[in-house]
Short mmCIF file of C-alpha atoms (C1' of nucleotides) in Angstrom, two decimals:
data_model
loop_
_atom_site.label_atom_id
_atom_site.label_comp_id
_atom_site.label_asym_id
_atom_site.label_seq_id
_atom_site.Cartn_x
_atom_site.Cartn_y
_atom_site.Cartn_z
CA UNK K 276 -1.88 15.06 21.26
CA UNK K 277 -0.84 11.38 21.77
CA UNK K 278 -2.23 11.55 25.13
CA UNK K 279 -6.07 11.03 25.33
CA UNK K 280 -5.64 7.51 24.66
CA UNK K 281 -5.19 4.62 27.40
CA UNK K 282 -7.90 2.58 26.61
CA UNK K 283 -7.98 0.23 24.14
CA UNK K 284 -10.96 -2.52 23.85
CA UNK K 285 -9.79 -6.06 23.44
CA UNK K 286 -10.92 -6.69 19.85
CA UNK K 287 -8.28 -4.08 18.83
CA UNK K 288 -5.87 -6.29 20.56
CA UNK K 289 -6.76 -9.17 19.39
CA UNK K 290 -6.87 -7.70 15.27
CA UNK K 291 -3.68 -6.43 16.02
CA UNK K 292 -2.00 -10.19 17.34
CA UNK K 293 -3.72 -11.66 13.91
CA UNK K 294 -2.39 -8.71 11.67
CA UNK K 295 0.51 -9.17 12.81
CA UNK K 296 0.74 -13.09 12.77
CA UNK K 297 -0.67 -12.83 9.29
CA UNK K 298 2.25 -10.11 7.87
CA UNK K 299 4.85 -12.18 9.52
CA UNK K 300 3.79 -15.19 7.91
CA UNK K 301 2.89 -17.36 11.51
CA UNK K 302 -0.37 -17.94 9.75
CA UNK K 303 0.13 -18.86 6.32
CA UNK K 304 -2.58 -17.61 3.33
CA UNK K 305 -5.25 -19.97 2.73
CA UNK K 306 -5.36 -21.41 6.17
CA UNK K 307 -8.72 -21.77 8.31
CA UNK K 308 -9.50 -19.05 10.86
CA UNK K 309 -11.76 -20.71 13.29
CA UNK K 310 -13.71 -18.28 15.38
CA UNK K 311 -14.01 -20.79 18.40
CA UNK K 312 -10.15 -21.91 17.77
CA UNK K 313 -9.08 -18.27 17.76
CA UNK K 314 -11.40 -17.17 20.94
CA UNK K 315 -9.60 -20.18 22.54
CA UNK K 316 -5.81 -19.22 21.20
CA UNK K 317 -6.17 -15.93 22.47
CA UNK K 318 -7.87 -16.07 25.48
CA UNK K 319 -11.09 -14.41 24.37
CA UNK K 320 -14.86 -14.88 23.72
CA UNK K 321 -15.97 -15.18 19.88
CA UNK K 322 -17.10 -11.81 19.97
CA UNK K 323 -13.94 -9.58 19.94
CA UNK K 324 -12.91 -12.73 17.26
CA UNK K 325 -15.74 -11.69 15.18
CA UNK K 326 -15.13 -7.86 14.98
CA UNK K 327 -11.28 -8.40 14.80
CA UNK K 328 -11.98 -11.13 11.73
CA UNK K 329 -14.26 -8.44 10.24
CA UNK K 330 -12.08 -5.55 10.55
CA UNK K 331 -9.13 -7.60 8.72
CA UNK K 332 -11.39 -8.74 5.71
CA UNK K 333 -12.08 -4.63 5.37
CA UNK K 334 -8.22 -4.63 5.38
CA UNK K 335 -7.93 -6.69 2.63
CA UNK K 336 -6.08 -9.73 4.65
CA UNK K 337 -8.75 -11.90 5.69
CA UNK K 338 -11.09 -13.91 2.82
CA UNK K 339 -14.84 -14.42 4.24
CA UNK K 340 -16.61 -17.40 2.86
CA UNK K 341 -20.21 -16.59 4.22
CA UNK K 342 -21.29 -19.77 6.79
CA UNK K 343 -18.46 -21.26 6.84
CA UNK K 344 -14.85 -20.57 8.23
CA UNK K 345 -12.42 -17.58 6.50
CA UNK K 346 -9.01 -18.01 5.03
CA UNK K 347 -6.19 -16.32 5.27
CA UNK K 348 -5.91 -13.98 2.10
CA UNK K 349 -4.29 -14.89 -0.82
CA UNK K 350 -2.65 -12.85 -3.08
CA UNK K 351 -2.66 -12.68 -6.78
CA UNK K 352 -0.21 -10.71 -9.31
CA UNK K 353 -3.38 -9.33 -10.19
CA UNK K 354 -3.72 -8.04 -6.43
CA UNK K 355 -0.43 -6.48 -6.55
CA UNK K 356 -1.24 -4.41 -9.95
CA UNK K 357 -4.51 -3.30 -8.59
CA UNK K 358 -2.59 -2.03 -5.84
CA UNK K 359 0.08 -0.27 -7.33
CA UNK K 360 -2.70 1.47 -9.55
CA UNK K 361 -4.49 2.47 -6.74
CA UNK K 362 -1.42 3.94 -4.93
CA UNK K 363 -0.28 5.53 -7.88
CA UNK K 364 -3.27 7.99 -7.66
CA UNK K 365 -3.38 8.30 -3.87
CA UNK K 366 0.45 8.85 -3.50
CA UNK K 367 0.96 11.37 -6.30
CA UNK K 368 -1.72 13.35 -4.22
CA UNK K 369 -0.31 12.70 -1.06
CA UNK K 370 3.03 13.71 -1.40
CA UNK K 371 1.47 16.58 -3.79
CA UNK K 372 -0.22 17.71 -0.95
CA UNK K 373 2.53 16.84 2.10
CA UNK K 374 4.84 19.43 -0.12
CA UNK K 375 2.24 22.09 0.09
CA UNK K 376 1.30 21.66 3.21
CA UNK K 377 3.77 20.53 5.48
CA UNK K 378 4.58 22.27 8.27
CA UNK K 379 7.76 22.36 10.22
CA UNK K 380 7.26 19.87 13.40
CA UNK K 381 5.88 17.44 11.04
CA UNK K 382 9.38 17.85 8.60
CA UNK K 383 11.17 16.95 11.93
CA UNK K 384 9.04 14.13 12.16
CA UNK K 385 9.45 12.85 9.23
CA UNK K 386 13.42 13.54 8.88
CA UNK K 387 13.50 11.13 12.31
CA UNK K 388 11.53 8.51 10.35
CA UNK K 389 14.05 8.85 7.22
CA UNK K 390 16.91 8.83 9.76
CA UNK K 391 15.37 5.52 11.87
CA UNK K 392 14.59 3.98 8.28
CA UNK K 393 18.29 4.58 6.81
CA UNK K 394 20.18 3.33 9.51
CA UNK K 395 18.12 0.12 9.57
CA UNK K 396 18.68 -0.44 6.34
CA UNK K 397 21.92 0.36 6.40
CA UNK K 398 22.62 -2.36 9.61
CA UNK K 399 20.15 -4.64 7.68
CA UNK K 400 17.74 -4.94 10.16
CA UNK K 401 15.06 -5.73 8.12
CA UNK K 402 11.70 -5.53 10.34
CA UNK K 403 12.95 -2.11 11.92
CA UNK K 404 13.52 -0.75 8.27
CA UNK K 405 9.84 -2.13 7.13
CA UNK K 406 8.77 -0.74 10.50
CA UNK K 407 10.51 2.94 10.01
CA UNK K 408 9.05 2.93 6.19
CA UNK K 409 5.56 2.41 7.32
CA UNK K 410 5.73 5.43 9.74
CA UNK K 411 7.93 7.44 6.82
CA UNK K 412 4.37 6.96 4.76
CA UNK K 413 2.03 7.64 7.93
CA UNK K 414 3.83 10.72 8.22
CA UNK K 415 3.91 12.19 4.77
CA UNK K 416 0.10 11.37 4.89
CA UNK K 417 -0.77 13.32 7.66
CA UNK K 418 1.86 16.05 6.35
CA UNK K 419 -0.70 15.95 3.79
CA UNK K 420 -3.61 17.20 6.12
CA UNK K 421 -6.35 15.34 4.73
CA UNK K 422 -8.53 13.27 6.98
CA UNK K 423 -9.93 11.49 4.38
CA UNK K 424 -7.06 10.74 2.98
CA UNK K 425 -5.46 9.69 6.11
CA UNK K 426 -8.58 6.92 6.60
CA UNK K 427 -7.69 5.69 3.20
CA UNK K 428 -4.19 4.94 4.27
CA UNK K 429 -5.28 3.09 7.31
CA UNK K 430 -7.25 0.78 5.10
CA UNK K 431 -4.09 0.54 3.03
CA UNK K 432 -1.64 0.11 5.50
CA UNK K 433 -1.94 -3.58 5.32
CA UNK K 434 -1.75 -4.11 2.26
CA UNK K 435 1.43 -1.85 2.16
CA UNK K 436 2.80 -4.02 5.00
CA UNK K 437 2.30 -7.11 2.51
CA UNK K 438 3.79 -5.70 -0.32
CA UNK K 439 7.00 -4.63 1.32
CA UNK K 440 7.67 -7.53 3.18
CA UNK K 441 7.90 -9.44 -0.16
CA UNK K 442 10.61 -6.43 -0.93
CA UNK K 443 14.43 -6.97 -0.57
CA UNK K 444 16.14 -3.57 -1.54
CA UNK K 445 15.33 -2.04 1.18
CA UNK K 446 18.36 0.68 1.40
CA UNK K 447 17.40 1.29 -2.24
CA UNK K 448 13.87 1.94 -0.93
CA UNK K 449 15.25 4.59 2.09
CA UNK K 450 16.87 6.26 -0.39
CA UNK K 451 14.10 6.81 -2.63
CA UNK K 452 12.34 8.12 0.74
CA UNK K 453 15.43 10.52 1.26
CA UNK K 454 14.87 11.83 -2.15
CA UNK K 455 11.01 12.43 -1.17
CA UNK K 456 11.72 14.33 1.74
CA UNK K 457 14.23 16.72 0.28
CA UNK K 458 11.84 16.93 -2.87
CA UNK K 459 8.91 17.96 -0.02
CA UNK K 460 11.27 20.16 2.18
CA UNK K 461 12.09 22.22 -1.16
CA UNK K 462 8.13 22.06 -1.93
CA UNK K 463 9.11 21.02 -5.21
CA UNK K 464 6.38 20.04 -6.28
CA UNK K 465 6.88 18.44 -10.03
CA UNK K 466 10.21 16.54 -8.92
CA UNK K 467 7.64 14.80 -6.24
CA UNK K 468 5.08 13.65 -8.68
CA UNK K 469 8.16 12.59 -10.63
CA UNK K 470 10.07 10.20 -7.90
CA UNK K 471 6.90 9.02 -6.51
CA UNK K 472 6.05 7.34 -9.94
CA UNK K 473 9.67 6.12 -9.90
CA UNK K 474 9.00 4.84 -6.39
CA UNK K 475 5.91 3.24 -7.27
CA UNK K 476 8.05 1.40 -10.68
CA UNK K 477 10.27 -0.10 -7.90
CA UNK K 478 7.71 -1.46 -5.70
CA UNK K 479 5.60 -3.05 -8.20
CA UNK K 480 9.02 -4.79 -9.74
CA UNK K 481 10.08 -6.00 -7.02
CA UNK K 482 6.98 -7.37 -6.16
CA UNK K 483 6.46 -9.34 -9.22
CA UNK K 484 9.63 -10.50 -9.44
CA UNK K 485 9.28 -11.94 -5.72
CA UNK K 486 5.83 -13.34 -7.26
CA UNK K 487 7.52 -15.11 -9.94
CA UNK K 488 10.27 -16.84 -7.48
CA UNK K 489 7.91 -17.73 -5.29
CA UNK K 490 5.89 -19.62 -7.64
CA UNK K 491 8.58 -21.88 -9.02
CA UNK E 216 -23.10 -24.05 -5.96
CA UNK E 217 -25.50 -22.07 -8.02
CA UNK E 218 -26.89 -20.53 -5.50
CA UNK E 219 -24.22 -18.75 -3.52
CA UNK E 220 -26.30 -15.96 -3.69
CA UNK E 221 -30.00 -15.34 -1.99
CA UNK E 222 -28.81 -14.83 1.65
CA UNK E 223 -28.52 -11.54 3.09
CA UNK E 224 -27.42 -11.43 6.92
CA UNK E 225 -29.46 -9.49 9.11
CA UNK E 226 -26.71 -7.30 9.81
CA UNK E 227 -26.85 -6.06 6.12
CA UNK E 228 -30.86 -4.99 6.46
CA UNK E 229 -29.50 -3.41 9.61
CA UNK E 230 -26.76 -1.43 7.97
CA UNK E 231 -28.95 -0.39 4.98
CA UNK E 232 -32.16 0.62 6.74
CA UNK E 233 -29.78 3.29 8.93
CA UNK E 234 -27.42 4.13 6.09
CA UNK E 235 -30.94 5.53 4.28
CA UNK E 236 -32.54 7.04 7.44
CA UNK E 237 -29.07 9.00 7.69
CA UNK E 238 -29.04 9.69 4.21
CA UNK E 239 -32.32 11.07 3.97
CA UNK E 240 -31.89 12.84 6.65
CA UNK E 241 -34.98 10.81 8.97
CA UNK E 242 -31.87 10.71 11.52
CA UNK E 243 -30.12 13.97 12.23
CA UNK E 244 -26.38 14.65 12.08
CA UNK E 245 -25.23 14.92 15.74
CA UNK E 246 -28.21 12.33 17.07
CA UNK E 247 -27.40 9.93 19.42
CA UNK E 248 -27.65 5.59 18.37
CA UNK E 249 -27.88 4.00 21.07
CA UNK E 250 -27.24 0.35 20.51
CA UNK E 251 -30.26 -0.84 23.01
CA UNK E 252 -32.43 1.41 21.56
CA UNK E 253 -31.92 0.74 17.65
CA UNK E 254 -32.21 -2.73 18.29
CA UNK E 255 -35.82 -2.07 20.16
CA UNK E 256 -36.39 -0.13 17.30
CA UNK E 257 -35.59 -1.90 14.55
CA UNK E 258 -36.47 -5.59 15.83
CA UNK E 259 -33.38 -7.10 16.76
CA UNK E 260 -30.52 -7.71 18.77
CA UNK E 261 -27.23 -5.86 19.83
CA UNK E 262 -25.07 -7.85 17.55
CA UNK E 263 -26.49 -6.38 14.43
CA UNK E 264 -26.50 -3.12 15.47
CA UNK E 265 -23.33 -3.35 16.43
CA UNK E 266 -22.32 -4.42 13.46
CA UNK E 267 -24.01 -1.70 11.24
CA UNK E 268 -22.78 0.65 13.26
CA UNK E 269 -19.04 -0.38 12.61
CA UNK E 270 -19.60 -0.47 8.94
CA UNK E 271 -21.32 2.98 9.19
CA UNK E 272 -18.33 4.65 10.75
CA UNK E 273 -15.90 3.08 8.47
CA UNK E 274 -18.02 4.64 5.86
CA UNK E 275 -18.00 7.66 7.43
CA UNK E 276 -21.85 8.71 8.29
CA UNK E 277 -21.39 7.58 11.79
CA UNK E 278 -18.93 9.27 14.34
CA UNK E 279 -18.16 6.68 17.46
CA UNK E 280 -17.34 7.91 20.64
CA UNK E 281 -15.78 5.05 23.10
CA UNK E 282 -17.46 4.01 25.90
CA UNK E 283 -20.49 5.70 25.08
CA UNK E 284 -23.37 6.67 22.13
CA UNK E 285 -22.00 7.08 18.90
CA UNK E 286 -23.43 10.00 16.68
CA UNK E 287 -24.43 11.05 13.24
CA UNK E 288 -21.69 12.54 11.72
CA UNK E 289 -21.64 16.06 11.41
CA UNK E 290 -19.66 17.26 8.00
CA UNK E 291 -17.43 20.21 8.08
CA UNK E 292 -16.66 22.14 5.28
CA UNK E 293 -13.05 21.03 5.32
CA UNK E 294 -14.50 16.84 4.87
CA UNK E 295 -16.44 18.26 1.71
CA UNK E 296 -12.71 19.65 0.73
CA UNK E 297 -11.19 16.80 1.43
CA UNK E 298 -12.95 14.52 0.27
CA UNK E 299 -12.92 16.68 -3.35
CA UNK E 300 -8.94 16.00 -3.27
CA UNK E 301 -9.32 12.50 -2.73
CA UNK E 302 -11.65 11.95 -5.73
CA UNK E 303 -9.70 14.18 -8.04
CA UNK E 304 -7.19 11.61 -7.55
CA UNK E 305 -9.32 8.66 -7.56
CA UNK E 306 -11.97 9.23 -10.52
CA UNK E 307 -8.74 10.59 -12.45
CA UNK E 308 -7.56 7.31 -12.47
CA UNK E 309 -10.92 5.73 -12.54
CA UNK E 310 -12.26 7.22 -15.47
CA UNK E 311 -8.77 6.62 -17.34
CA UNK E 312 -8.78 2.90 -16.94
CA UNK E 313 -12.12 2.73 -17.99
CA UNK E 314 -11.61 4.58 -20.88
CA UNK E 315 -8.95 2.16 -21.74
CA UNK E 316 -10.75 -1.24 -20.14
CA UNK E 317 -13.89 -0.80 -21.16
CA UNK E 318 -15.63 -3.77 -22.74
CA UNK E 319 -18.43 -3.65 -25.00
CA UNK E 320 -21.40 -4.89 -22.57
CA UNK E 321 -19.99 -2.73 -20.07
CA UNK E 322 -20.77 0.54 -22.31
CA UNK E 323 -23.80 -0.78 -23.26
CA UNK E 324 -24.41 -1.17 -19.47
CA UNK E 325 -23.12 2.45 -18.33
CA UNK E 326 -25.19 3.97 -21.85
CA UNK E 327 -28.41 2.34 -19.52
CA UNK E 328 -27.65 4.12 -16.84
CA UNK E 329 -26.98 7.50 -18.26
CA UNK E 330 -30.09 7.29 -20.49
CA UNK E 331 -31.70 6.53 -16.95
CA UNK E 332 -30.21 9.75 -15.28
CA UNK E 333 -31.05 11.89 -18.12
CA UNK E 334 -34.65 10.85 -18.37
CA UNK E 335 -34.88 11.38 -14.85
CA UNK E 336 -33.08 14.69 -14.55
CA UNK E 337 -35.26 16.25 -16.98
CA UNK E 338 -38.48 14.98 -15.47
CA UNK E 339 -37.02 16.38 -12.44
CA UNK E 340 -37.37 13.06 -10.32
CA UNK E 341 -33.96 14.14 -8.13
CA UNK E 342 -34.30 10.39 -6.34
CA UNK E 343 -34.50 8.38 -9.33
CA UNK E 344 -31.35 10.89 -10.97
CA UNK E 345 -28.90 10.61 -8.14
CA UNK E 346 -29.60 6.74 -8.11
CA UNK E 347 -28.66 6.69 -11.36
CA UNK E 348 -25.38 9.11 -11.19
CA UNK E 349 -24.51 6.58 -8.23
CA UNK E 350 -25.32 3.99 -10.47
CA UNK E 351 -23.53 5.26 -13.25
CA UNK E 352 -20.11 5.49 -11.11
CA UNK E 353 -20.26 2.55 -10.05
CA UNK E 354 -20.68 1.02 -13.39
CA UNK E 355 -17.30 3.04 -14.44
CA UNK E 356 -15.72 1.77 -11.73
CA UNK E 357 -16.75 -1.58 -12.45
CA UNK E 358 -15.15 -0.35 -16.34
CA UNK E 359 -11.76 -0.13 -15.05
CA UNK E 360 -11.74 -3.29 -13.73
CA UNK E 361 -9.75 -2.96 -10.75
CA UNK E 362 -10.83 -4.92 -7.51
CA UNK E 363 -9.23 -2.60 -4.94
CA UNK E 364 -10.55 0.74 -6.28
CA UNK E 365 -14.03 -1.08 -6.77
CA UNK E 366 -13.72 -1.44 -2.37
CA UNK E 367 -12.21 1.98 -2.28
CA UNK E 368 -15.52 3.35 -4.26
CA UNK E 369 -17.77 1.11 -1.94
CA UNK E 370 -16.37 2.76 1.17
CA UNK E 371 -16.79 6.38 -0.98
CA UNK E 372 -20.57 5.25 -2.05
CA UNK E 373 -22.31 7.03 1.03
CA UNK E 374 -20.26 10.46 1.26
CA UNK E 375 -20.56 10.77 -2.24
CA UNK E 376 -24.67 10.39 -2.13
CA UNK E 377 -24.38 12.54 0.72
CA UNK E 378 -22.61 15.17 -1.67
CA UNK E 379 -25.28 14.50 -4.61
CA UNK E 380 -28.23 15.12 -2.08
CA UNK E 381 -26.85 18.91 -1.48
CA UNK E 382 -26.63 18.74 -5.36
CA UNK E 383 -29.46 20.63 -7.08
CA UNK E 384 -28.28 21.26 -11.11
CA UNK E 385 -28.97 17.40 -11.83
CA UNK E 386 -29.30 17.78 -15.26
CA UNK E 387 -25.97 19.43 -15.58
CA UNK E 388 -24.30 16.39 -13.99
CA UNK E 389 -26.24 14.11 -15.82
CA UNK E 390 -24.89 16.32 -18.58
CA UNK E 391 -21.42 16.11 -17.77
CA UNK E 392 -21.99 12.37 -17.48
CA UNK E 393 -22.65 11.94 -21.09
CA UNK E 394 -19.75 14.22 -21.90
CA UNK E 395 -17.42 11.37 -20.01
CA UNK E 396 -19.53 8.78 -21.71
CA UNK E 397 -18.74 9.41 -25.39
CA UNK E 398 -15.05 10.39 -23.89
CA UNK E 399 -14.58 6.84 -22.34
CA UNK E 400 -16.40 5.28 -25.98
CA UNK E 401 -13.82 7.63 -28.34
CA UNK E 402 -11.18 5.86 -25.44
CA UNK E 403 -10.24 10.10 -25.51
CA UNK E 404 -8.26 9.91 -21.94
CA UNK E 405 -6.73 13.55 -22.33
CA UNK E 406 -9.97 14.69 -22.71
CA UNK E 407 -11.26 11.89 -20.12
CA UNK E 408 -8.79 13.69 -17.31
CA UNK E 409 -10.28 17.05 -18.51
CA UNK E 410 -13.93 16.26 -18.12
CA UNK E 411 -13.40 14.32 -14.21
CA UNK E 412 -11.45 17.74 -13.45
CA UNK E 413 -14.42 19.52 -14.66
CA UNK E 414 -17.03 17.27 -12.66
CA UNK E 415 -15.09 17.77 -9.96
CA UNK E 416 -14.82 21.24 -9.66
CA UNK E 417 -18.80 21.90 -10.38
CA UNK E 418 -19.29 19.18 -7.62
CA UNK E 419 -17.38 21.41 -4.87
CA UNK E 420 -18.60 24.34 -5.75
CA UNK E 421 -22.43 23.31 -5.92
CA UNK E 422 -21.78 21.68 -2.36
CA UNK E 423 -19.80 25.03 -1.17
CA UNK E 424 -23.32 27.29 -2.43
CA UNK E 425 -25.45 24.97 -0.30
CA UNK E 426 -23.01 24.70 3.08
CA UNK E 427 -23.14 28.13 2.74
CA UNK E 428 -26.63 28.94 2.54
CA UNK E 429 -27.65 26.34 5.04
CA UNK E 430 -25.60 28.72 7.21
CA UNK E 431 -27.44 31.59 7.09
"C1'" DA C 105 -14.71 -46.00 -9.12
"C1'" DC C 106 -17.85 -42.57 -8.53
"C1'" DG C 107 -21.85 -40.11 -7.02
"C1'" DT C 108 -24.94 -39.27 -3.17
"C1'" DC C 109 -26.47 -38.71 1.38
"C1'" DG C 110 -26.10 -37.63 6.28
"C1'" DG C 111 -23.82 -36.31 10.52
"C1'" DG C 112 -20.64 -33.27 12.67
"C1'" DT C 113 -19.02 -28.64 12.46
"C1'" DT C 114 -19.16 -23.67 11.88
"C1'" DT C 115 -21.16 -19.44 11.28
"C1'" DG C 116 -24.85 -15.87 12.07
"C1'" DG C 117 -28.07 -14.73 15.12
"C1'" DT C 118 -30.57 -14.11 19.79
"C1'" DA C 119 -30.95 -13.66 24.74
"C1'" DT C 120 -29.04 -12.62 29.09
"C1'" DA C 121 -25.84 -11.09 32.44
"C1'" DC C 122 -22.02 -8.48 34.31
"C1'" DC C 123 -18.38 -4.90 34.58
"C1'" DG C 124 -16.32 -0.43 34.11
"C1'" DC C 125 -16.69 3.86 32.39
"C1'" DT C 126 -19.62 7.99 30.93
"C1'" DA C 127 -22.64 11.36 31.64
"C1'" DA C 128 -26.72 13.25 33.59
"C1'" DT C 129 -28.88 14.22 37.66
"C1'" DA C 130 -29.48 15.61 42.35
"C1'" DC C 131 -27.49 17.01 46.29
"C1'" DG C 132 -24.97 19.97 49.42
"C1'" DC C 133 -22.03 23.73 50.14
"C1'" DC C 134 -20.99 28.42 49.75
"C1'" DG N 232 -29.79 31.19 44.44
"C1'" DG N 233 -25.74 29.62 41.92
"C1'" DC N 234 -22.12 26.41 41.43
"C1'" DG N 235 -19.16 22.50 42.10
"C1'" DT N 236 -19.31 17.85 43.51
"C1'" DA N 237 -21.01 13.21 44.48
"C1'" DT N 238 -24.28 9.82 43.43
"C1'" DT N 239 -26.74 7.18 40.15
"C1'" DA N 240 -28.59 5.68 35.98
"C1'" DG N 241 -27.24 4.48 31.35
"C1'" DC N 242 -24.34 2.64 27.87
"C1'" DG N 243 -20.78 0.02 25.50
"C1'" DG N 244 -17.63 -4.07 25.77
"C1'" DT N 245 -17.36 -8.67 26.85
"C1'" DA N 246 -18.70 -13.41 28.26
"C1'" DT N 247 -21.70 -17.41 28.06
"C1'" DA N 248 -25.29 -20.31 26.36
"C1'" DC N 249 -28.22 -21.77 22.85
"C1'" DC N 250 -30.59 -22.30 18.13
"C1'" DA N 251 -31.10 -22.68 13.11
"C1'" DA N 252 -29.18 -22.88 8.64
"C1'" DA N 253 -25.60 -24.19 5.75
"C1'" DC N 254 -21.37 -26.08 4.73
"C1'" DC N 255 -17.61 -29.90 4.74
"C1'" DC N 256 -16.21 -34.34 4.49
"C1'" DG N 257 -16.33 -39.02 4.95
"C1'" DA N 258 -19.05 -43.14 4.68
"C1'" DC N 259 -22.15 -45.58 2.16
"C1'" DG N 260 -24.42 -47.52 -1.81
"C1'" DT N 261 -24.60 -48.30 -6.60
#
DNA sequence: ACGTCGGGTTTGGTATACCGCTAATACGCC
DNA sequence: GGCGTATTAGCGGTATACCAAACCCGACGT
């Protein structure tokens, strides 16, 4: 299936360079995105500016303030509850579903994600563990076979991105994934519900208590 | 500052004016939108259309196809499915933090709108009732006072109108809508979880019946 | 010192043009 | 006459230029 692509328009290029420059921090929260700065940064018209600065509001990381320039998103503790409440529901059903459902390519995938996500960890190679957990997730969603669903965690995947940068444990956080996957390979289906709300408990922690540091 | 409010971009009329004509079904599923020609059309340039168009398929009434026309989406009976998983999960949660959030004007505000959708259900006036079942969820949402399930619900508003409009027992939603009312007042939230399971399943079954006989 | 006003800046919008790819049509071959 | 192919028209993606409305900020006046 991965073929088919080999075309990609230049606004998705360009929301991917300010994704990424926003996750990794190059472009701190609260400061000005200039269309006509940006066009001229990147090497592009306004135009593929505009769509890439409207697809990254819809993500959540870019704040519009109509007629004048956006800012780069700031986030609240409140943010970070919201979000944990929200995943709370969508996860639960996710993994839910990725036990019922999953098939056995997509366990191989997924056991190379665990593997690539460990081992990171383990070396403490942080962006290639944050990189490997991102794909664990994309995979259990579309274990999950619901294309809905799957949308949703596009929107989300920022936002996910955000909140485990600000994370430190991260072999604590493979492990927890390890757990998932045997819970799903097993199709077991209570123990999932169960260590995805344990999951979520760590995340949101972890994220507050990076909150608090950071504000002092 | 006091009036932040009293501009509406073009691009919003735009996005509106199509999101209805899809909705009501003036514009076919599977019809071509040709940029050039909606913009002839509806008195405007490119940009705009362009711009509805991408919020249209991020809603999911409009299917794009690169490099060429996008349609009107087509729904399957498996996006009706999936899309009752997703809000199973969603509303659950939903309707529980409302129960437990909700504020005094905020009941008084959701008690408007169900008084609306009853009076309107029993006149039979299906356009005024499934504007105010739309209304009424998104005053609940509103309820549980959660920013980032108030987007998610946003991005939800147009599939679920376009599951109410293959709706026909109005009065037995609106029904079920007072049930969750006095569950969310009594702050009940076993009872809350039982009712959105309920509402669910009646939802996926009505829209089942009519994909089925719109078969035939 | 503080409030107000105005100019520079920025966005949202429009018009126009061009390129490369898509898809529909017409042509030619069998 | 039917079918596969080549040509062509059409469309989206991008660039450039320009305008109006609204915002930001500093300068000015009180």
């Amino acid at each position: 299936m991965a073929g088919s692509e080999g075309f990609e328009p230049e606004s998705d290029r360009v929301t991917r360079q300010l994704r990424d420059d926003i996750l990794d921090g190059v472009r701190r929260p609260g400061s000005k995105l200039v269309e006509r700065e940006l066009a001229a940064e990147l090497g592009v018209s306004r135009l593929p500016i505009r769509d890439a600065l409207k697809a990254l509001v819809t993500e959540g990381l870019v704040t519009p303030r109509p007629r004048t320039w956006a800012v780069v998103r700031e986030f609240s503790p409140t943010d970070v509850s919201d979000l944990g409440e929200v995943r709370s529901a969508l996860e639960t059903l996710t993994f839910r579903l990725a036990a019922q459902r999953r098939t056995r390519a997509g366990l191989e995938k997924l056991r190379a994600d665990l593997d690539a996500e460990l081992e990171a960890a383990q070396r403490g190679d942080a962006v290639q563990a944050r990189r490997a957990a991102a794909d664990f997730h994309e995979t259990v969603t579309s274990l999950a076979a619901n294309e809905l669903l799957s949308e949703l965690e596009r929107t989300l995947r920022s936002r996910m991105r955000w909140l485990l940068s600000r994370h430190d444990d991260l072999l604590g956080v493979a492990r927890e994934h390890e757990n998932l996957y045997d819970a799903i390979v097993a199709r077991d289906v209570p123990r999932v519900e169960e260590l995805v709300l344990k999951h979520l408990e760590m995340g949101r922690s972890a994220a507050a208590a990076h909150l608090r540091s950071s504000k002092e």
